[in-house]
């Protein structure tokens, strides 16, 4: 049995036993600085207000900006768990509304340095994370790096943040085009939602979506859903200075309301609780490992 096959067997074996799987939502964008982290943090707060247990995984291995927004600074990262130095419980820091925060650290690049035993024990331990959270939000870095694409390809719920700037729209298109070309992208089982951020008027947001949607449908054959528009809101900047999410500092600010509406749309449909396909974080990492060991 070669190493790749061995790993696939490890992953398969672990898949059947556990049932409590978290809903995993990956937040990404083509262009940087469009509001992914603000969205991830505020969506987390809004889900928490609905009584859900939420963990944010910071897969942006560069700048630690969630830490700034939440005013918390974790000492350890997912890399410590991967290398067997810490347990998941030890690396999660809790912030406002009791949302958990897990820093990716050097993250999935560590897979290259891990042996089968370490990968097996890491995948095994990920069930803990599924059991600790109802929703796991993954805040990715921007751009079309391999790491970002690995998370996006492996996720069944992807949210792409786009602003009305032309480059934000064209970069979102490039991201989706790259996604479409990935052999492991399963279009049928992936929901791609667009979040229009920093829009000054509703019409500007709708126009943004139309521009993107028309070309994505025509050239990529991908169906997009506009889940919501978040107005440009000075309170977003102010809350960053206060190191506390706008949804906490200014719960009635226009952006906070918009984050709340999106969380409602993601949770309920026609007054009924939505039943999303909760794949769990384990499935996501398993497919990333599969990609990496092919
Ligand atoms: N709705 C909004 N109204 C006004 N300002 C906003 C809004 N959303 C985000 N911002 C501001 O835009 C800037 C970038 O936001 P954020 O850090 O969330 O983007 P990002 O996509 O995570 O960036 P990066 O690509 O660097 O990770 C921040 O200063 C934030 O306050
Ligand atoms: Mg960010």
PDB file of C-alpha atoms and ligand atoms in Angstrom:
ATOM      1  CA  UNK A   1       0.000   0.000   0.000  1.00  0.00           C
ATOM      2  CA  UNK A   2       1.515   3.368  -0.930  1.00  0.00           C
ATOM      3  CA  UNK A   3       1.401   6.367   1.377  1.00  0.00           C
ATOM      4  CA  UNK A   4      -1.463   8.066  -0.452  1.00  0.00           C
ATOM      5  CA  UNK A   5      -3.622   4.950  -0.316  1.00  0.00           C
ATOM      6  CA  UNK A   6      -2.806   4.485   3.313  1.00  0.00           C
ATOM      7  CA  UNK A   7      -3.978   8.010   4.068  1.00  0.00           C
ATOM      8  CA  UNK A   8      -7.142   7.604   2.079  1.00  0.00           C
ATOM      9  CA  UNK A   9      -7.974   4.540   4.149  1.00  0.00           C
ATOM     10  CA  UNK A  10      -7.348   6.426   7.383  1.00  0.00           C
ATOM     11  CA  UNK A  11      -9.702   9.170   6.246  1.00  0.00           C
ATOM     12  CA  UNK A  12     -12.384   6.743   5.065  1.00  0.00           C
ATOM     13  CA  UNK A  13     -12.342   4.832   8.327  1.00  0.00           C
ATOM     14  CA  UNK A  14     -12.829   7.970  10.381  1.00  0.00           C
ATOM     15  CA  UNK A  15     -15.716   9.179   8.234  1.00  0.00           C
ATOM     16  CA  UNK A  16     -18.369   6.708   9.250  1.00  0.00           C
ATOM     17  CA  UNK A  17     -18.404   6.849  13.000  1.00  0.00           C
ATOM     18  CA  UNK A  18     -19.352  10.366  14.072  1.00  0.00           C
ATOM     19  CA  UNK A  19     -22.623  12.172  13.421  1.00  0.00           C
ATOM     20  CA  UNK A  20     -22.369  15.647  14.955  1.00  0.00           C
ATOM     21  CA  UNK A  21     -21.038  17.576  12.036  1.00  0.00           C
ATOM     22  CA  UNK A  22     -20.718  21.319  11.914  1.00  0.00           C
ATOM     23  CA  UNK A  23     -21.964  23.495   9.106  1.00  0.00           C
ATOM     24  CA  UNK A  24     -18.870  24.839   7.379  1.00  0.00           C
ATOM     25  CA  UNK A  25     -18.987  28.146   5.519  1.00  0.00           C
ATOM     26  CA  UNK A  26     -15.930  29.379   3.657  1.00  0.00           C
ATOM     27  CA  UNK A  27     -15.627  33.135   3.158  1.00  0.00           C
ATOM     28  CA  UNK A  28     -13.414  34.311   0.355  1.00  0.00           C
ATOM     29  CA  UNK A  29     -12.928  37.037  -2.263  1.00  0.00           C
ATOM     30  CA  UNK A  30     -10.940  37.675  -5.403  1.00  0.00           C
ATOM     31  CA  UNK A  31      -9.557  40.996  -4.300  1.00  0.00           C
ATOM     32  CA  UNK A  32      -8.093  41.678  -0.864  1.00  0.00           C
ATOM     33  CA  UNK A  33      -9.411  44.219   1.594  1.00  0.00           C
ATOM     34  CA  UNK A  34     -13.067  43.915   0.532  1.00  0.00           C
ATOM     35  CA  UNK A  35     -14.378  42.904   3.965  1.00  0.00           C
ATOM     36  CA  UNK A  36     -13.987  39.119   4.349  1.00  0.00           C
ATOM     37  CA  UNK A  37     -12.810  39.305   7.928  1.00  0.00           C
ATOM     38  CA  UNK A  38     -15.427  41.897   8.897  1.00  0.00           C
ATOM     39  CA  UNK A  39     -18.067  39.657   7.333  1.00  0.00           C
ATOM     40  CA  UNK A  40     -16.778  36.446   8.966  1.00  0.00           C
ATOM     41  CA  UNK A  41     -16.605  38.001  12.415  1.00  0.00           C
ATOM     42  CA  UNK A  42     -20.011  39.684  12.229  1.00  0.00           C
ATOM     43  CA  UNK A  43     -21.719  36.655  10.712  1.00  0.00           C
ATOM     44  CA  UNK A  44     -20.284  34.647  13.591  1.00  0.00           C
ATOM     45  CA  UNK A  45     -21.706  37.126  16.123  1.00  0.00           C
ATOM     46  CA  UNK A  46     -25.115  37.056  14.438  1.00  0.00           C
ATOM     47  CA  UNK A  47     -25.206  33.244  14.421  1.00  0.00           C
ATOM     48  CA  UNK A  48     -24.187  33.280  18.079  1.00  0.00           C
ATOM     49  CA  UNK A  49     -27.121  35.615  18.798  1.00  0.00           C
ATOM     50  CA  UNK A  50     -29.358  32.893  17.324  1.00  0.00           C
ATOM     51  CA  UNK A  51     -27.975  30.557  19.966  1.00  0.00           C
ATOM     52  CA  UNK A  52     -25.519  28.733  17.734  1.00  0.00           C
ATOM     53  CA  UNK A  53     -22.041  27.716  18.804  1.00  0.00           C
ATOM     54  CA  UNK A  54     -19.644  29.262  16.322  1.00  0.00           C
ATOM     55  CA  UNK A  55     -15.944  28.854  15.663  1.00  0.00           C
ATOM     56  CA  UNK A  56     -14.002  30.990  13.206  1.00  0.00           C
ATOM     57  CA  UNK A  57     -11.001  29.416  11.584  1.00  0.00           C
ATOM     58  CA  UNK A  58      -8.561  32.007  10.392  1.00  0.00           C
ATOM     59  CA  UNK A  59      -7.117  30.440   7.278  1.00  0.00           C
ATOM     60  CA  UNK A  60      -5.541  33.711   6.272  1.00  0.00           C
ATOM     61  CA  UNK A  61      -2.059  32.660   7.126  1.00  0.00           C
ATOM     62  CA  UNK A  62      -0.662  36.110   6.601  1.00  0.00           C
ATOM     63  CA  UNK A  63      -2.044  38.937   8.667  1.00  0.00           C
ATOM     64  CA  UNK A  64      -3.704  38.125  11.912  1.00  0.00           C
ATOM     65  CA  UNK A  65      -6.531  40.589  11.418  1.00  0.00           C
ATOM     66  CA  UNK A  66      -9.314  38.668  13.153  1.00  0.00           C
ATOM     67  CA  UNK A  67      -7.275  38.897  16.290  1.00  0.00           C
ATOM     68  CA  UNK A  68      -7.323  42.645  15.949  1.00  0.00           C
ATOM     69  CA  UNK A  69     -11.051  42.779  15.275  1.00  0.00           C
ATOM     70  CA  UNK A  70     -11.913  40.623  18.256  1.00  0.00           C
ATOM     71  CA  UNK A  71      -9.268  42.078  20.510  1.00  0.00           C
ATOM     72  CA  UNK A  72      -7.947  38.637  21.379  1.00  0.00           C
ATOM     73  CA  UNK A  73      -4.566  37.104  20.789  1.00  0.00           C
ATOM     74  CA  UNK A  74      -4.296  33.352  20.857  1.00  0.00           C
ATOM     75  CA  UNK A  75      -0.948  31.863  21.758  1.00  0.00           C
ATOM     76  CA  UNK A  76      -1.247  28.656  19.786  1.00  0.00           C
ATOM     77  CA  UNK A  77      -2.498  27.737  16.345  1.00  0.00           C
ATOM     78  CA  UNK A  78      -3.883  24.855  14.344  1.00  0.00           C
ATOM     79  CA  UNK A  79      -0.318  23.986  13.372  1.00  0.00           C
ATOM     80  CA  UNK A  80       0.332  23.062  17.024  1.00  0.00           C
ATOM     81  CA  UNK A  81      -2.591  20.637  16.824  1.00  0.00           C
ATOM     82  CA  UNK A  82      -1.397  19.201  13.549  1.00  0.00           C
ATOM     83  CA  UNK A  83       2.010  18.514  14.964  1.00  0.00           C
ATOM     84  CA  UNK A  84       0.523  16.942  18.063  1.00  0.00           C
ATOM     85  CA  UNK A  85       1.779  19.607  20.451  1.00  0.00           C
ATOM     86  CA  UNK A  86      -1.632  20.858  21.599  1.00  0.00           C
ATOM     87  CA  UNK A  87      -5.236  19.699  21.683  1.00  0.00           C
ATOM     88  CA  UNK A  88      -7.960  21.621  19.854  1.00  0.00           C
ATOM     89  CA  UNK A  89      -9.413  22.781  23.151  1.00  0.00           C
ATOM     90  CA  UNK A  90      -6.078  24.333  24.043  1.00  0.00           C
ATOM     91  CA  UNK A  91      -5.788  26.362  20.857  1.00  0.00           C
ATOM     92  CA  UNK A  92      -9.290  27.846  20.692  1.00  0.00           C
ATOM     93  CA  UNK A  93      -9.699  31.287  22.243  1.00  0.00           C
ATOM     94  CA  UNK A  94     -13.151  32.577  23.075  1.00  0.00           C
ATOM     95  CA  UNK A  95     -14.236  36.121  22.271  1.00  0.00           C
ATOM     96  CA  UNK A  96     -17.459  38.156  22.347  1.00  0.00           C
ATOM     97  CA  UNK A  97     -20.751  36.173  22.338  1.00  0.00           C
ATOM     98  CA  UNK A  98     -18.573  33.206  23.143  1.00  0.00           C
ATOM     99  CA  UNK A  99     -17.443  32.727  19.580  1.00  0.00           C
ATOM    100  CA  UNK A 100     -14.408  30.528  19.310  1.00  0.00           C
ATOM    101  CA  UNK A 101     -11.413  31.579  17.358  1.00  0.00           C
ATOM    102  CA  UNK A 102      -8.844  29.240  15.904  1.00  0.00           C
ATOM    103  CA  UNK A 103      -5.801  30.616  14.179  1.00  0.00           C
ATOM    104  CA  UNK A 104      -4.531  28.629  11.233  1.00  0.00           C
ATOM    105  CA  UNK A 105      -0.920  29.442  11.958  1.00  0.00           C
ATOM    106  CA  UNK A 106       1.392  27.943   9.391  1.00  0.00           C
ATOM    107  CA  UNK A 107      -1.640  25.768   8.771  1.00  0.00           C
ATOM    108  CA  UNK A 108      -2.082  23.339   6.000  1.00  0.00           C
ATOM    109  CA  UNK A 109       1.438  23.822   4.770  1.00  0.00           C
ATOM    110  CA  UNK A 110       2.330  21.601   7.739  1.00  0.00           C
ATOM    111  CA  UNK A 111       0.823  18.612   5.975  1.00  0.00           C
ATOM    112  CA  UNK A 112       4.003  18.365   3.987  1.00  0.00           C
ATOM    113  CA  UNK A 113       5.966  17.793   7.194  1.00  0.00           C
ATOM    114  CA  UNK A 114       3.587  15.328   8.799  1.00  0.00           C
ATOM    115  CA  UNK A 115       3.863  11.574   8.834  1.00  0.00           C
ATOM    116  CA  UNK A 116       0.906   9.190   8.508  1.00  0.00           C
ATOM    117  CA  UNK A 117       0.574   8.790  12.250  1.00  0.00           C
ATOM    118  CA  UNK A 118       0.327  12.543  12.760  1.00  0.00           C
ATOM    119  CA  UNK A 119      -2.192  12.982   9.934  1.00  0.00           C
ATOM    120  CA  UNK A 120      -4.304  10.155  11.254  1.00  0.00           C
ATOM    121  CA  UNK A 121      -4.360  11.545  14.764  1.00  0.00           C
ATOM    122  CA  UNK A 122      -5.080  15.066  13.470  1.00  0.00           C
ATOM    123  CA  UNK A 123      -8.029  13.927  11.348  1.00  0.00           C
ATOM    124  CA  UNK A 124      -9.284  11.931  14.306  1.00  0.00           C
ATOM    125  CA  UNK A 125      -9.124  14.958  16.552  1.00  0.00           C
ATOM    126  CA  UNK A 126     -11.048  17.143  14.123  1.00  0.00           C
ATOM    127  CA  UNK A 127     -14.239  15.448  15.319  1.00  0.00           C
ATOM    128  CA  UNK A 128     -13.780  17.393  18.501  1.00  0.00           C
ATOM    129  CA  UNK A 129     -14.115  20.561  16.494  1.00  0.00           C
ATOM    130  CA  UNK A 130     -17.283  19.296  14.820  1.00  0.00           C
ATOM    131  CA  UNK A 131     -18.663  18.518  18.235  1.00  0.00           C
ATOM    132  CA  UNK A 132     -17.712  21.896  19.664  1.00  0.00           C
ATOM    133  CA  UNK A 133     -19.439  23.974  16.974  1.00  0.00           C
ATOM    134  CA  UNK A 134     -22.712  24.197  15.095  1.00  0.00           C
ATOM    135  CA  UNK A 135     -21.135  26.480  12.530  1.00  0.00           C
ATOM    136  CA  UNK A 136     -17.505  26.853  11.508  1.00  0.00           C
ATOM    137  CA  UNK A 137     -16.688  29.936   9.466  1.00  0.00           C
ATOM    138  CA  UNK A 138     -13.442  29.854   7.530  1.00  0.00           C
ATOM    139  CA  UNK A 139     -11.983  33.260   6.776  1.00  0.00           C
ATOM    140  CA  UNK A 140      -9.573  32.757   3.896  1.00  0.00           C
ATOM    141  CA  UNK A 141      -6.873  35.013   2.610  1.00  0.00           C
ATOM    142  CA  UNK A 142      -7.565  36.961  -0.531  1.00  0.00           C
ATOM    143  CA  UNK A 143      -6.506  36.236  -4.024  1.00  0.00           C
ATOM    144  CA  UNK A 144      -6.262  33.026  -5.873  1.00  0.00           C
ATOM    145  CA  UNK A 145      -3.451  31.359  -3.977  1.00  0.00           C
ATOM    146  CA  UNK A 146      -3.300  27.568  -3.800  1.00  0.00           C
ATOM    147  CA  UNK A 147      -4.189  27.609  -0.122  1.00  0.00           C
ATOM    148  CA  UNK A 148      -7.303  29.687  -0.655  1.00  0.00           C
ATOM    149  CA  UNK A 149      -8.369  27.511  -3.573  1.00  0.00           C
ATOM    150  CA  UNK A 150      -7.876  24.333  -1.557  1.00  0.00           C
ATOM    151  CA  UNK A 151     -10.359  25.546   1.039  1.00  0.00           C
ATOM    152  CA  UNK A 152     -12.793  26.825  -1.565  1.00  0.00           C
ATOM    153  CA  UNK A 153     -12.719  23.618  -3.622  1.00  0.00           C
ATOM    154  CA  UNK A 154     -13.223  21.519  -0.496  1.00  0.00           C
ATOM    155  CA  UNK A 155     -16.211  23.552   0.798  1.00  0.00           C
ATOM    156  CA  UNK A 156     -19.819  22.974  -0.058  1.00  0.00           C
ATOM    157  CA  UNK A 157     -20.855  26.470   1.077  1.00  0.00           C
ATOM    158  CA  UNK A 158     -18.786  29.312  -0.253  1.00  0.00           C
ATOM    159  CA  UNK A 159     -19.469  32.996   0.273  1.00  0.00           C
ATOM    160  CA  UNK A 160     -17.666  35.434  -1.990  1.00  0.00           C
ATOM    161  CA  UNK A 161     -17.424  39.017  -0.746  1.00  0.00           C
ATOM    162  CA  UNK A 162     -17.481  41.594  -3.535  1.00  0.00           C
ATOM    163  CA  UNK A 163     -17.544  45.386  -3.437  1.00  0.00           C
ATOM    164  CA  UNK A 164     -18.757  47.680  -6.235  1.00  0.00           C
ATOM    165  CA  UNK A 165     -15.201  48.517  -7.320  1.00  0.00           C
ATOM    166  CA  UNK A 166     -14.630  47.198 -10.861  1.00  0.00           C
ATOM    167  CA  UNK A 167     -11.452  45.335  -9.838  1.00  0.00           C
ATOM    168  CA  UNK A 168     -13.297  43.585  -7.034  1.00  0.00           C
ATOM    169  CA  UNK A 169     -15.848  42.300  -9.557  1.00  0.00           C
ATOM    170  CA  UNK A 170     -13.250  41.191 -12.122  1.00  0.00           C
ATOM    171  CA  UNK A 171     -11.160  39.527  -9.413  1.00  0.00           C
ATOM    172  CA  UNK A 172     -14.234  37.671  -8.142  1.00  0.00           C
ATOM    173  CA  UNK A 173     -14.777  36.463 -11.696  1.00  0.00           C
ATOM    174  CA  UNK A 174     -11.145  35.270 -11.911  1.00  0.00           C
ATOM    175  CA  UNK A 175     -11.540  33.403  -8.643  1.00  0.00           C
ATOM    176  CA  UNK A 176     -14.645  31.612  -9.910  1.00  0.00           C
ATOM    177  CA  UNK A 177     -12.946  30.849 -13.212  1.00  0.00           C
ATOM    178  CA  UNK A 178     -10.021  29.265 -11.372  1.00  0.00           C
ATOM    179  CA  UNK A 179     -12.468  27.316  -9.239  1.00  0.00           C
ATOM    180  CA  UNK A 180     -14.334  26.033 -12.283  1.00  0.00           C
ATOM    181  CA  UNK A 181     -11.089  24.685 -13.743  1.00  0.00           C
ATOM    182  CA  UNK A 182     -10.186  22.699 -10.638  1.00  0.00           C
ATOM    183  CA  UNK A 183     -10.778  19.020 -11.306  1.00  0.00           C
ATOM    184  CA  UNK A 184     -11.943  18.466  -7.748  1.00  0.00           C
ATOM    185  CA  UNK A 185     -14.545  21.210  -7.845  1.00  0.00           C
ATOM    186  CA  UNK A 186     -17.963  19.619  -7.483  1.00  0.00           C
ATOM    187  CA  UNK A 187     -20.256  22.226  -8.938  1.00  0.00           C
ATOM    188  CA  UNK A 188     -23.480  20.408  -8.168  1.00  0.00           C
ATOM    189  CA  UNK A 189     -22.746  20.089  -4.494  1.00  0.00           C
ATOM    190  CA  UNK A 190     -21.417  23.600  -3.973  1.00  0.00           C
ATOM    191  CA  UNK A 191     -23.515  26.629  -3.151  1.00  0.00           C
ATOM    192  CA  UNK A 192     -21.818  29.885  -4.063  1.00  0.00           C
ATOM    193  CA  UNK A 193     -23.312  32.975  -2.508  1.00  0.00           C
ATOM    194  CA  UNK A 194     -22.340  36.537  -3.211  1.00  0.00           C
ATOM    195  CA  UNK A 195     -22.206  39.162  -0.482  1.00  0.00           C
ATOM    196  CA  UNK A 196     -22.172  42.709  -1.806  1.00  0.00           C
ATOM    197  CA  UNK A 197     -20.207  44.786   0.689  1.00  0.00           C
ATOM    198  CA  UNK A 198     -19.634  48.512   1.132  1.00  0.00           C
ATOM    199  CA  UNK A 199     -22.502  49.393  -1.164  1.00  0.00           C
ATOM    200  CA  UNK A 200     -23.673  52.981  -1.044  1.00  0.00           C
ATOM    201  CA  UNK A 201     -27.088  52.324  -2.538  1.00  0.00           C
ATOM    202  CA  UNK A 202     -29.149  49.207  -2.976  1.00  0.00           C
ATOM    203  CA  UNK A 203     -29.181  49.761  -6.732  1.00  0.00           C
ATOM    204  CA  UNK A 204     -25.375  49.837  -6.743  1.00  0.00           C
ATOM    205  CA  UNK A 205     -25.338  46.447  -5.020  1.00  0.00           C
ATOM    206  CA  UNK A 206     -27.863  44.930  -7.380  1.00  0.00           C
ATOM    207  CA  UNK A 207     -25.902  46.226 -10.339  1.00  0.00           C
ATOM    208  CA  UNK A 208     -22.709  44.716  -8.938  1.00  0.00           C
ATOM    209  CA  UNK A 209     -24.406  41.339  -8.665  1.00  0.00           C
ATOM    210  CA  UNK A 210     -25.901  41.539 -12.154  1.00  0.00           C
ATOM    211  CA  UNK A 211     -22.545  42.368 -13.733  1.00  0.00           C
ATOM    212  CA  UNK A 212     -20.873  39.416 -12.089  1.00  0.00           C
ATOM    213  CA  UNK A 213     -23.766  37.015 -12.461  1.00  0.00           C
ATOM    214  CA  UNK A 214     -24.221  37.586 -16.195  1.00  0.00           C
ATOM    215  CA  UNK A 215     -20.625  36.725 -17.089  1.00  0.00           C
ATOM    216  CA  UNK A 216     -20.338  33.897 -14.575  1.00  0.00           C
ATOM    217  CA  UNK A 217     -23.472  32.276 -15.954  1.00  0.00           C
ATOM    218  CA  UNK A 218     -22.530  32.801 -19.568  1.00  0.00           C
ATOM    219  CA  UNK A 219     -18.861  31.844 -19.513  1.00  0.00           C
ATOM    220  CA  UNK A 220     -18.583  29.534 -16.513  1.00  0.00           C
ATOM    221  CA  UNK A 221     -22.079  28.066 -16.312  1.00  0.00           C
ATOM    222  CA  UNK A 222     -22.113  28.640 -12.535  1.00  0.00           C
ATOM    223  CA  UNK A 223     -25.275  29.703 -10.700  1.00  0.00           C
ATOM    224  CA  UNK A 224     -24.727  32.424  -8.120  1.00  0.00           C
ATOM    225  CA  UNK A 225     -27.049  33.528  -5.365  1.00  0.00           C
ATOM    226  CA  UNK A 226     -27.065  37.045  -3.974  1.00  0.00           C
ATOM    227  CA  UNK A 227     -27.471  36.497  -0.240  1.00  0.00           C
ATOM    228  CA  UNK A 228     -27.321  40.120   0.840  1.00  0.00           C
ATOM    229  CA  UNK A 229     -25.981  43.633   0.553  1.00  0.00           C
ATOM    230  CA  UNK A 230     -24.075  45.325   3.326  1.00  0.00           C
ATOM    231  CA  UNK A 231     -24.148  49.106   3.216  1.00  0.00           C
ATOM    232  CA  UNK A 232     -21.044  51.198   3.473  1.00  0.00           C
ATOM    233  CA  UNK A 233     -21.016  52.032   7.161  1.00  0.00           C
ATOM    234  CA  UNK A 234     -18.570  54.251   9.062  1.00  0.00           C
ATOM    235  CA  UNK A 235     -19.383  52.256  12.190  1.00  0.00           C
ATOM    236  CA  UNK A 236     -17.415  49.357  10.658  1.00  0.00           C
ATOM    237  CA  UNK A 237     -14.228  51.387  10.787  1.00  0.00           C
ATOM    238  CA  UNK A 238     -15.033  52.763  14.222  1.00  0.00           C
ATOM    239  CA  UNK A 239     -15.589  49.312  15.626  1.00  0.00           C
ATOM    240  CA  UNK A 240     -12.211  48.196  14.302  1.00  0.00           C
ATOM    241  CA  UNK A 241     -10.598  50.966  16.317  1.00  0.00           C
ATOM    242  CA  UNK A 242     -12.520  49.763  19.358  1.00  0.00           C
ATOM    243  CA  UNK A 243     -11.387  46.216  18.625  1.00  0.00           C
ATOM    244  CA  UNK A 244     -14.929  44.981  18.923  1.00  0.00           C
ATOM    245  CA  UNK A 245     -17.221  43.845  16.095  1.00  0.00           C
ATOM    246  CA  UNK A 246     -19.775  46.353  14.825  1.00  0.00           C
ATOM    247  CA  UNK A 247     -22.576  43.863  15.568  1.00  0.00           C
ATOM    248  CA  UNK A 248     -21.648  44.149  19.258  1.00  0.00           C
ATOM    249  CA  UNK A 249     -20.692  47.828  19.472  1.00  0.00           C
ATOM    250  CA  UNK A 250     -23.493  49.170  17.304  1.00  0.00           C
ATOM    251  CA  UNK A 251     -26.149  46.450  17.001  1.00  0.00           C
ATOM    252  CA  UNK A 252     -28.541  48.820  15.254  1.00  0.00           C
ATOM    253  CA  UNK A 253     -26.074  50.211  12.733  1.00  0.00           C
ATOM    254  CA  UNK A 254     -27.076  49.592   9.098  1.00  0.00           C
ATOM    255  CA  UNK A 255     -24.232  47.113   8.563  1.00  0.00           C
ATOM    256  CA  UNK A 256     -25.079  45.179  11.748  1.00  0.00           C
ATOM    257  CA  UNK A 257     -28.673  44.818  10.599  1.00  0.00           C
ATOM    258  CA  UNK A 258     -27.510  43.594   7.211  1.00  0.00           C
ATOM    259  CA  UNK A 259     -25.213  40.994   8.829  1.00  0.00           C
ATOM    260  CA  UNK A 260     -28.165  39.899  10.951  1.00  0.00           C
ATOM    261  CA  UNK A 261     -30.414  39.530   7.906  1.00  0.00           C
ATOM    262  CA  UNK A 262     -27.850  37.391   6.124  1.00  0.00           C
ATOM    263  CA  UNK A 263     -27.503  35.139   9.180  1.00  0.00           C
ATOM    264  CA  UNK A 264     -31.302  34.773   9.211  1.00  0.00           C
ATOM    265  CA  UNK A 265     -31.408  33.910   5.512  1.00  0.00           C
ATOM    266  CA  UNK A 266     -28.722  31.303   6.054  1.00  0.00           C
ATOM    267  CA  UNK A 267     -30.638  29.780   8.959  1.00  0.00           C
ATOM    268  CA  UNK A 268     -34.297  29.967   7.973  1.00  0.00           C
ATOM    269  CA  UNK A 269     -36.379  29.507   4.854  1.00  0.00           C
ATOM    270  CA  UNK A 270     -40.047  30.531   4.824  1.00  0.00           C
ATOM    271  CA  UNK A 271     -40.057  30.595   8.606  1.00  0.00           C
ATOM    272  CA  UNK A 272     -38.680  27.055   8.867  1.00  0.00           C
ATOM    273  CA  UNK A 273     -35.222  26.095  10.073  1.00  0.00           C
ATOM    274  CA  UNK A 274     -33.013  25.492   7.070  1.00  0.00           C
ATOM    275  CA  UNK A 275     -31.373  22.112   6.939  1.00  0.00           C
ATOM    276  CA  UNK A 276     -28.024  22.736   5.355  1.00  0.00           C
ATOM    277  CA  UNK A 277     -25.773  19.898   4.408  1.00  0.00           C
ATOM    278  CA  UNK A 278     -23.487  19.823   7.410  1.00  0.00           C
ATOM    279  CA  UNK A 279     -20.370  18.242   5.989  1.00  0.00           C
ATOM    280  CA  UNK A 280     -18.224  18.892   8.992  1.00  0.00           C
ATOM    281  CA  UNK A 281     -14.729  20.242   9.171  1.00  0.00           C
ATOM    282  CA  UNK A 282     -13.318  16.730   9.022  1.00  0.00           C
ATOM    283  CA  UNK A 283     -14.647  16.200   5.486  1.00  0.00           C
ATOM    284  CA  UNK A 284     -13.113  19.465   4.418  1.00  0.00           C
ATOM    285  CA  UNK A 285      -9.668  18.679   5.740  1.00  0.00           C
ATOM    286  CA  UNK A 286      -9.934  15.137   4.458  1.00  0.00           C
ATOM    287  CA  UNK A 287     -10.453  16.368   0.938  1.00  0.00           C
ATOM    288  CA  UNK A 288      -7.590  18.824   1.280  1.00  0.00           C
ATOM    289  CA  UNK A 289      -5.348  15.985   2.466  1.00  0.00           C
ATOM    290  CA  UNK A 290      -6.583  13.817  -0.399  1.00  0.00           C
ATOM    291  CA  UNK A 291      -5.668  16.577  -2.836  1.00  0.00           C
ATOM    292  CA  UNK A 292      -2.266  16.896  -1.300  1.00  0.00           C
ATOM    293  CA  UNK A 293      -1.463  13.192  -1.304  1.00  0.00           C
ATOM    294  CA  UNK A 294      -2.662  12.406  -4.825  1.00  0.00           C
TER     295      UNK A 294
HETATM  296  N1  LIG B   1     -19.595  47.593   5.193  1.00  0.00           N
HETATM  297  C1  LIG B   1     -18.481  48.292   5.412  1.00  0.00           C
HETATM  298  N2  LIG B   1     -18.512  49.655   5.485  1.00  0.00           N
HETATM  299  C2  LIG B   1     -17.399  50.384   5.684  1.00  0.00           C
HETATM  300  N3  LIG B   1     -16.188  49.849   5.835  1.00  0.00           N
HETATM  301  C3  LIG B   1     -16.068  48.504   5.759  1.00  0.00           C
HETATM  302  C4  LIG B   1     -17.192  47.658   5.554  1.00  0.00           C
HETATM  303  N4  LIG B   1     -16.760  46.369   5.542  1.00  0.00           N
HETATM  304  C5  LIG B   1     -15.438  46.409   5.741  1.00  0.00           C
HETATM  305  N5  LIG B   1     -15.017  47.683   5.864  1.00  0.00           N
HETATM  306  C6  LIG B   1     -13.636  48.139   6.065  1.00  0.00           C
HETATM  307  O1  LIG B   1     -12.835  47.663   5.002  1.00  0.00           O
HETATM  308  C7  LIG B   1     -11.524  47.364   5.467  1.00  0.00           C
HETATM  309  C8  LIG B   1     -11.159  45.955   5.055  1.00  0.00           C
HETATM  310  O2  LIG B   1     -11.988  45.049   5.735  1.00  0.00           O
HETATM  311  P1  LIG B   1     -11.499  43.590   6.120  1.00  0.00           P
HETATM  312  O3  LIG B   1     -10.226  43.604   6.854  1.00  0.00           O
HETATM  313  O4  LIG B   1     -12.668  42.898   6.724  1.00  0.00           O
HETATM  314  O5  LIG B   1     -11.222  43.012   4.641  1.00  0.00           O
HETATM  315  P2  LIG B   1     -10.567  41.632   4.226  1.00  0.00           P
HETATM  316  O6  LIG B   1     -11.216  41.235   2.947  1.00  0.00           O
HETATM  317  O7  LIG B   1     -10.623  40.664   5.346  1.00  0.00           O
HETATM  318  O8  LIG B   1      -9.063  42.070   3.966  1.00  0.00           O
HETATM  319  P3  LIG B   1      -7.801  41.109   3.690  1.00  0.00           P
HETATM  320  O9  LIG B   1      -7.927  40.704   2.250  1.00  0.00           O
HETATM  321  O10 LIG B   1      -6.640  41.994   3.962  1.00  0.00           O
HETATM  322  O11 LIG B   1      -7.921  39.950   4.626  1.00  0.00           O
HETATM  323  C9  LIG B   1     -11.547  47.562   6.971  1.00  0.00           C
HETATM  324  O12 LIG B   1     -10.985  48.805   7.286  1.00  0.00           O
HETATM  325  C10 LIG B   1     -13.025  47.562   7.326  1.00  0.00           C
HETATM  326  O13 LIG B   1     -13.313  48.382   8.415  1.00  0.00           O
HETATM  327 MG1  LIG B   2      -9.091  39.497   6.223  1.00  0.00          MG
END
